[in-house]
PDB file of C-alpha atoms in Angstrom:
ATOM      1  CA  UNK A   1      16.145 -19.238 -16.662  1.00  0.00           C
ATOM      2  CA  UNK A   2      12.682 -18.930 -18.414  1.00  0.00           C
ATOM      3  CA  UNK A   3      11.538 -16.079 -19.888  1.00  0.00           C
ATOM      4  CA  UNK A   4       8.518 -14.084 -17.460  1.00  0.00           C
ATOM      5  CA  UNK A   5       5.131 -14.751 -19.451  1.00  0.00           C
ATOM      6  CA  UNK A   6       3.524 -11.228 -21.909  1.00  0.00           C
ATOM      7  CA  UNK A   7       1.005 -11.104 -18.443  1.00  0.00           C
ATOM      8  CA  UNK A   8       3.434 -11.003 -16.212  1.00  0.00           C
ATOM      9  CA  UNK A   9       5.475  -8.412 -17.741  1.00  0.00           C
ATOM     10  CA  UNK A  10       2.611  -6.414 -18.232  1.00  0.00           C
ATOM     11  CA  UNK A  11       2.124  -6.537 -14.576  1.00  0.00           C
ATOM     12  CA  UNK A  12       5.177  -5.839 -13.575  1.00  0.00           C
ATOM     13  CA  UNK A  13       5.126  -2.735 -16.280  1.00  0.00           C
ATOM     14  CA  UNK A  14       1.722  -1.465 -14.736  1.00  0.00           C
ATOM     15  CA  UNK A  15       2.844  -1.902 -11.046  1.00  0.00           C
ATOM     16  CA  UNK A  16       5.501  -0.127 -11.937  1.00  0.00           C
ATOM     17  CA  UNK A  17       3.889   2.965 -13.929  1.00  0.00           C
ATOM     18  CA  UNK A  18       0.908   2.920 -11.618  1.00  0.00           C
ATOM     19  CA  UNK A  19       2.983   3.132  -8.323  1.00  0.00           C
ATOM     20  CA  UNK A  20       5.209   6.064 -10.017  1.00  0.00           C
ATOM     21  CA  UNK A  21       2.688   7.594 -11.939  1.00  0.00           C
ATOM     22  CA  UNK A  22      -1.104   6.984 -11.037  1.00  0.00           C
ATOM     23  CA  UNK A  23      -4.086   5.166 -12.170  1.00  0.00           C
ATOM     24  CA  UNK A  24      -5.137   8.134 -14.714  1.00  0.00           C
ATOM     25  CA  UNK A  25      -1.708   8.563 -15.757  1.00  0.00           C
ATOM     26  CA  UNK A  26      -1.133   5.626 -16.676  1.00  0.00           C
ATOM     27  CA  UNK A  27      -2.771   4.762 -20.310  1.00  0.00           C
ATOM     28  CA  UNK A  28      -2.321   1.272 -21.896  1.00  0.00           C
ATOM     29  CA  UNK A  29       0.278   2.332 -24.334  1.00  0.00           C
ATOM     30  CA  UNK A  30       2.595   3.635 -21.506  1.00  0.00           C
ATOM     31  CA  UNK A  31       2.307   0.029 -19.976  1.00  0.00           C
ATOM     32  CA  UNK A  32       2.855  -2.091 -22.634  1.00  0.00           C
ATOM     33  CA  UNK A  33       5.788   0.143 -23.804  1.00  0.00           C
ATOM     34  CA  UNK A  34       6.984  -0.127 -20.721  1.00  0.00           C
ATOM     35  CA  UNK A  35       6.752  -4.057 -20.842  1.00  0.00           C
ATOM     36  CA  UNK A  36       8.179  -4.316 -24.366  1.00  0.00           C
ATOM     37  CA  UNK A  37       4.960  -5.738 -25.761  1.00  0.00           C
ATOM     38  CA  UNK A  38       2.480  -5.115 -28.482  1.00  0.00           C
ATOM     39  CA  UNK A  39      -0.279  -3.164 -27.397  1.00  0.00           C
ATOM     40  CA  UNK A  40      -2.604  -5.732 -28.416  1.00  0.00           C
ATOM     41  CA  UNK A  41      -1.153  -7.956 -26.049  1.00  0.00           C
ATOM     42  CA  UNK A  42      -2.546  -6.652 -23.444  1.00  0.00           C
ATOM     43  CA  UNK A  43      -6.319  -7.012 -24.435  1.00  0.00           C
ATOM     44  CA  UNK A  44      -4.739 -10.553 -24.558  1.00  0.00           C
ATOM     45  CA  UNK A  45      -4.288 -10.864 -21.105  1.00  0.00           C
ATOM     46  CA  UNK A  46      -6.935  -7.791 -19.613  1.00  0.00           C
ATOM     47  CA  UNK A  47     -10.373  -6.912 -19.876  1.00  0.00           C
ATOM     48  CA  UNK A  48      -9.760  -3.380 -19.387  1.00  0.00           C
ATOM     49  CA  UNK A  49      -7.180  -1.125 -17.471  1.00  0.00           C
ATOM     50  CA  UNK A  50      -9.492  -1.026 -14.404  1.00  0.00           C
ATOM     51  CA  UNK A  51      -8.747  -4.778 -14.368  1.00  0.00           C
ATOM     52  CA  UNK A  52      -5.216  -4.775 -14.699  1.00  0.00           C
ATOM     53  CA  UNK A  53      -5.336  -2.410 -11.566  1.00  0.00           C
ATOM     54  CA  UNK A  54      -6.738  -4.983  -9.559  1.00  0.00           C
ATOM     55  CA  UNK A  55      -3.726  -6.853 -10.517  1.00  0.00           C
ATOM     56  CA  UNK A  56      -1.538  -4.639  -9.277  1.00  0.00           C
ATOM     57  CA  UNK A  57      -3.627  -4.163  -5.682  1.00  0.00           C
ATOM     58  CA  UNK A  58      -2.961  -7.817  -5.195  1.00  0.00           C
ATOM     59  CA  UNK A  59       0.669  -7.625  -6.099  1.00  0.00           C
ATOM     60  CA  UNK A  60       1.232  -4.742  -4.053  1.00  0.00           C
ATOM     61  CA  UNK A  61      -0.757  -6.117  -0.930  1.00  0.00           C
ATOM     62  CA  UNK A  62       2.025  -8.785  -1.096  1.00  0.00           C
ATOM     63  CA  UNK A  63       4.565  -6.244  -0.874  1.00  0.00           C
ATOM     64  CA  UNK A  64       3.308  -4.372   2.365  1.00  0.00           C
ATOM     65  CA  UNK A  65       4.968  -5.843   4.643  1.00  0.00           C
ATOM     66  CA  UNK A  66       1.747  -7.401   6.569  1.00  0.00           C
ATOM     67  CA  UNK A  67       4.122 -10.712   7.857  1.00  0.00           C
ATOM     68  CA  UNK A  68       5.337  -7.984  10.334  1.00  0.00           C
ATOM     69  CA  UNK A  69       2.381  -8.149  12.058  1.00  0.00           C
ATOM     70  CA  UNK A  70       1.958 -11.759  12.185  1.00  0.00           C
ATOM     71  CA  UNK A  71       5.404 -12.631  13.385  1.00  0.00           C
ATOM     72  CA  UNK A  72       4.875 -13.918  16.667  1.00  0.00           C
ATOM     73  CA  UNK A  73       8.773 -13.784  17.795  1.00  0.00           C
ATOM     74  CA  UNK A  74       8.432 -10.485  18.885  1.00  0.00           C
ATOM     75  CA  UNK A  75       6.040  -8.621  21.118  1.00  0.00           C
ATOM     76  CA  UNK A  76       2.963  -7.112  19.196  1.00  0.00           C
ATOM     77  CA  UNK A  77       3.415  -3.057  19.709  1.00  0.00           C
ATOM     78  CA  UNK A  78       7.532  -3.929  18.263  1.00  0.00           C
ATOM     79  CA  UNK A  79       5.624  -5.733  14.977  1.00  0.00           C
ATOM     80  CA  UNK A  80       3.368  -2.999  14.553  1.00  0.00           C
ATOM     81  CA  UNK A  81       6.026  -0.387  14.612  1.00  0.00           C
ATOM     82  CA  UNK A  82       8.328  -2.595  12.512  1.00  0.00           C
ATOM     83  CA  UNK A  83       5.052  -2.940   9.923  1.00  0.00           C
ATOM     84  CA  UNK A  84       5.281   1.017   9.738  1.00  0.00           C
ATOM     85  CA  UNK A  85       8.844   1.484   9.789  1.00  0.00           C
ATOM     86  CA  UNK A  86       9.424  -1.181   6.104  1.00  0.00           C
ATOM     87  CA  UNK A  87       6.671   0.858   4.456  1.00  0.00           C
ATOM     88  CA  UNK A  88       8.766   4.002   5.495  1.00  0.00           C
ATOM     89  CA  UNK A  89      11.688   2.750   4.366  1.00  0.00           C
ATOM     90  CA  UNK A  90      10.175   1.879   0.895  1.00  0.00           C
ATOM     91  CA  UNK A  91       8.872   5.006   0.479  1.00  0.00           C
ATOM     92  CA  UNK A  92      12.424   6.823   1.421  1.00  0.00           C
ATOM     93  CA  UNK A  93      14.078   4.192  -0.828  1.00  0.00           C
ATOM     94  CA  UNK A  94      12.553   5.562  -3.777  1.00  0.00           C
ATOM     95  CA  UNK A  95      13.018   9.293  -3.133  1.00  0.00           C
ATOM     96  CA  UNK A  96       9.480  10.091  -1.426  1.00  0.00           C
ATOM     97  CA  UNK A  97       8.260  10.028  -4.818  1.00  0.00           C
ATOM     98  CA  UNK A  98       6.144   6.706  -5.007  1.00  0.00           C
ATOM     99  CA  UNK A  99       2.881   7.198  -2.262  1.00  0.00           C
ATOM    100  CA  UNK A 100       0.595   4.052  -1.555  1.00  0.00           C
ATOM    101  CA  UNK A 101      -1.080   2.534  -4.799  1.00  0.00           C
ATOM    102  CA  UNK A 102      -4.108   1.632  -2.868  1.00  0.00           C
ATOM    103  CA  UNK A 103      -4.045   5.693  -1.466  1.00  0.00           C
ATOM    104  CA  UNK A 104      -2.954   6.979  -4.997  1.00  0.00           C
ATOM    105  CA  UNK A 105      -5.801   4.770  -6.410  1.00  0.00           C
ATOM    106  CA  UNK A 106      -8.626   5.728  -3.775  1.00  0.00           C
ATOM    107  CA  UNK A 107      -7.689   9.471  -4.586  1.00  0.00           C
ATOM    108  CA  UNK A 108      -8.048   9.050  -8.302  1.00  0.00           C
ATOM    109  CA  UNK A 109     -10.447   6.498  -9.347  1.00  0.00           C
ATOM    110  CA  UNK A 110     -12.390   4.621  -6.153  1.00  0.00           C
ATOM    111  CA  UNK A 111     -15.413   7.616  -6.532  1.00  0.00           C
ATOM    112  CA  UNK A 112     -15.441   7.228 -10.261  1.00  0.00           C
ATOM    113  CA  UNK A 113     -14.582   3.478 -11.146  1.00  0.00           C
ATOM    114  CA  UNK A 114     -16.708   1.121  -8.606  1.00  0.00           C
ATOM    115  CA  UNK A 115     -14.328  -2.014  -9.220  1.00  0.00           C
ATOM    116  CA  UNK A 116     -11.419   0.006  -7.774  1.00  0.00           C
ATOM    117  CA  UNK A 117     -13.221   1.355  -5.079  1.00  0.00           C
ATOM    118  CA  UNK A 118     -14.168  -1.769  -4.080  1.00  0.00           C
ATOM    119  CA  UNK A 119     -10.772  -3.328  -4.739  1.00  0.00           C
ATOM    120  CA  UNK A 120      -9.361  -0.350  -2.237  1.00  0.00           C
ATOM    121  CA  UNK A 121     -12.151  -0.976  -0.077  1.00  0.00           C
ATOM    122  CA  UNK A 122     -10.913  -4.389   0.752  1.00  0.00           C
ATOM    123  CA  UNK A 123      -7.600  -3.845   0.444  1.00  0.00           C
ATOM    124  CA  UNK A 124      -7.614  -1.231   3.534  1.00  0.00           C
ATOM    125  CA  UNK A 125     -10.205  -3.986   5.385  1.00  0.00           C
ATOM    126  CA  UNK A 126      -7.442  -6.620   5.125  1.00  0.00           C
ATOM    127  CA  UNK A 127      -4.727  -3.928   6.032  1.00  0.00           C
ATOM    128  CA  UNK A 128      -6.783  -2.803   8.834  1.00  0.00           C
ATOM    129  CA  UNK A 129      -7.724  -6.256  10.302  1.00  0.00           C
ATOM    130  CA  UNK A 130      -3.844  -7.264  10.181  1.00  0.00           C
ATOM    131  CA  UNK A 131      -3.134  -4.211  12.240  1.00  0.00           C
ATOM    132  CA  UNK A 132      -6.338  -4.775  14.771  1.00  0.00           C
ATOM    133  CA  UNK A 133      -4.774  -8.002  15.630  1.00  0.00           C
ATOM    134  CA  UNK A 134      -1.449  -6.768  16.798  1.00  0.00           C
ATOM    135  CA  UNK A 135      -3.245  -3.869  18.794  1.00  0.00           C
ATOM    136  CA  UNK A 136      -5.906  -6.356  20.252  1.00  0.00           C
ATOM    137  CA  UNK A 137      -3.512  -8.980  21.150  1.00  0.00           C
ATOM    138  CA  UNK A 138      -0.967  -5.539  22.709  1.00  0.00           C
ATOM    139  CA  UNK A 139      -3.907  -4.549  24.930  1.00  0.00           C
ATOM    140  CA  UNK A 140      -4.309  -8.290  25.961  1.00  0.00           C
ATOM    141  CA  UNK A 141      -0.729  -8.875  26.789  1.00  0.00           C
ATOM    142  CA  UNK A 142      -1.171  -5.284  28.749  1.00  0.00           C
ATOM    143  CA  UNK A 143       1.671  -3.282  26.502  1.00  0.00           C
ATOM    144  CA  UNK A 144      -1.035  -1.536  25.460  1.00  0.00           C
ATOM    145  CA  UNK A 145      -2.710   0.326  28.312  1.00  0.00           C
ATOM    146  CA  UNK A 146      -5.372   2.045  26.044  1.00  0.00           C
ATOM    147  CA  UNK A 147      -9.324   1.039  26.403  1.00  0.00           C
ATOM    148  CA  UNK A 148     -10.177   2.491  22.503  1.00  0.00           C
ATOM    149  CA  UNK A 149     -11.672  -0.263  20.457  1.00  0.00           C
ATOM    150  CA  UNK A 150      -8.542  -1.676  18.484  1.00  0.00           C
ATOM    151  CA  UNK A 151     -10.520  -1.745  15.576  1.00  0.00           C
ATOM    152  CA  UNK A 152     -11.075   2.120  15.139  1.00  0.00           C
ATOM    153  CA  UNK A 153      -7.293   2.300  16.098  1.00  0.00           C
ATOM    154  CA  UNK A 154      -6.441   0.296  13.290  1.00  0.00           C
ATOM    155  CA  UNK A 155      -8.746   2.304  11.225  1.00  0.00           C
ATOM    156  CA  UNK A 156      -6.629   5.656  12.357  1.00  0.00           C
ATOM    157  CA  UNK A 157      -3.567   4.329  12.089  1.00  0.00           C
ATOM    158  CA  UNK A 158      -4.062   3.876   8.840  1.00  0.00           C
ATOM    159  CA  UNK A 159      -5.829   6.726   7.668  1.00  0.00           C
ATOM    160  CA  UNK A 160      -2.727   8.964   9.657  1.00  0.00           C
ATOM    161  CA  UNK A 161       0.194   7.084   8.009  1.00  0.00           C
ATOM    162  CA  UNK A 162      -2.145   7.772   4.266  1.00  0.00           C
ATOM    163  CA  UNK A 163      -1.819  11.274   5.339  1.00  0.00           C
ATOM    164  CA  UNK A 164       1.579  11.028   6.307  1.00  0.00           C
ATOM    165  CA  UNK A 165       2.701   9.577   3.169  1.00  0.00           C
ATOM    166  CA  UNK A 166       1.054  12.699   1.759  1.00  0.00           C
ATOM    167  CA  UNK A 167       2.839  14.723   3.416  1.00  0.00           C
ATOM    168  CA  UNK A 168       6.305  13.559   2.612  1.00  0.00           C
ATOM    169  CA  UNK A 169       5.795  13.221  -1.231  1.00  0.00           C
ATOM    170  CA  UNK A 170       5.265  16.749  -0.426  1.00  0.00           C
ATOM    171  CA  UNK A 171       8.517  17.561   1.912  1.00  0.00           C
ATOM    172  CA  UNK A 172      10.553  15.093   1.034  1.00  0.00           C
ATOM    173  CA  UNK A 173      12.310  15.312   4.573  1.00  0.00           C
ATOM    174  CA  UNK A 174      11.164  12.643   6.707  1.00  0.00           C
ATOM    175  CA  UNK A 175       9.462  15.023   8.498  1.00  0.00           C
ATOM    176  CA  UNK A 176       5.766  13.876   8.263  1.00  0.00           C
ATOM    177  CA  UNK A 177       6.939  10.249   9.039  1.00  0.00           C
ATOM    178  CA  UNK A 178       8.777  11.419  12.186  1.00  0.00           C
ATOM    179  CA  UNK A 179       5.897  13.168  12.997  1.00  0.00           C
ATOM    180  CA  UNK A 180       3.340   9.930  12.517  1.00  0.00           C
ATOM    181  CA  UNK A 181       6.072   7.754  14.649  1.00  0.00           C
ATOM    182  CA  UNK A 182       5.235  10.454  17.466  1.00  0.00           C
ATOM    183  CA  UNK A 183       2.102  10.834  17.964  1.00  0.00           C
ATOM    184  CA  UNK A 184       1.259   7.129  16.777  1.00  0.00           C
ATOM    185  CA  UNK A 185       3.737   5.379  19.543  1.00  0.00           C
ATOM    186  CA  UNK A 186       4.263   7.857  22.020  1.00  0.00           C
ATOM    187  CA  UNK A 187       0.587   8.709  22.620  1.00  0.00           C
ATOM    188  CA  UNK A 188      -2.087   7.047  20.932  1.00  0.00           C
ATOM    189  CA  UNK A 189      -0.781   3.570  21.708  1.00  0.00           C
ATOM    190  CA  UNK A 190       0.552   4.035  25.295  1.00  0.00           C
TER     191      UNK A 190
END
């Protein structure tokens, strides 16, 4: 099997330390000590830390779990709960201790880095349109019975599970997901 490329385990390194530790946590030595490289290897392969991070925002979008909401086999509200339920389950898997890089990074460095802000920015659009689809197509279908724009559903739904992952790094319990499951399911999209 061939050996992953200096970039790529630099990636994996940052996505990785970011995810566990932060954007401003996370300082170039930490990464490429964590890859097993040379420091200088990285201003190889990067411009900067700030574009390593967008890196990582791409490789994480792939691992959200969005081809829940585009799997046609099963009815649109069942997808959008399923979308919700994998990112609970990855955050449980890993001890509530690992939030959302793209809500870690927003917190940290969107108001003070504008390439990450704008990199979050889009990030939450694509999130958000991926989510709008399943609600618009569950209020076509009538499972949904709700008249709010599916749009500024999206938009809350994902702004309440940011929250709720904040809360569980917190508790540790479950508690703030249970609670998110509740109110998102049983009465905002009824």
């Amino acid at each position: 099997m061939p050996r992953a490329s200096v970039r790529d385990q630099i990636v994996e390194a940052a996505f990785e330390q970011f995810h566990r530790h932060g954007y401003n946590a996370c300082g170039v030595k930490l990464i490429t000590d964590s890859a097993g490289v040379p420091k200088g290897s990285f201003y190889n392969h990067f411009e900067s830390k700030e574009a390593l991070a967008l890196v990582v925002m791409d490789r994480y979008g792939e691992t959200r779990h969005l081809d829940k909401l585009t799997d046609t086999s099963a009815p649109a509200l069942v997808r959008l709960r399923s979308h919700f339920e994998a990112l609970a389950q990855d955050i449980e898997d890993f001890g509530y201790e690992r939030g959302c890089v793209y809500g870690n990074f927003s917190t940290e460095a969107a108001d003070h880095i504008p390439a990450i802000r704008e990199g979050v920015a889009a990030a939450f659009d694509q999130w958000a349109k991926a989510i709008t689809a399943a609600i618009r197509e569950a209020q076509a279908d009538g499972s949904l019975t709700t008249q709010q724009d599916a749009g500024a559903l999206g938009r809350f739904l994902i702004n309440a599970w940011e929250g709720a992952i904040v809360g569980e790094r917190a508790a540790k319990d479950g508690s703030s997901f249970a609670a998110f499951f509740t109110v998102a399911f049983e009465t905002v999209l009824h």
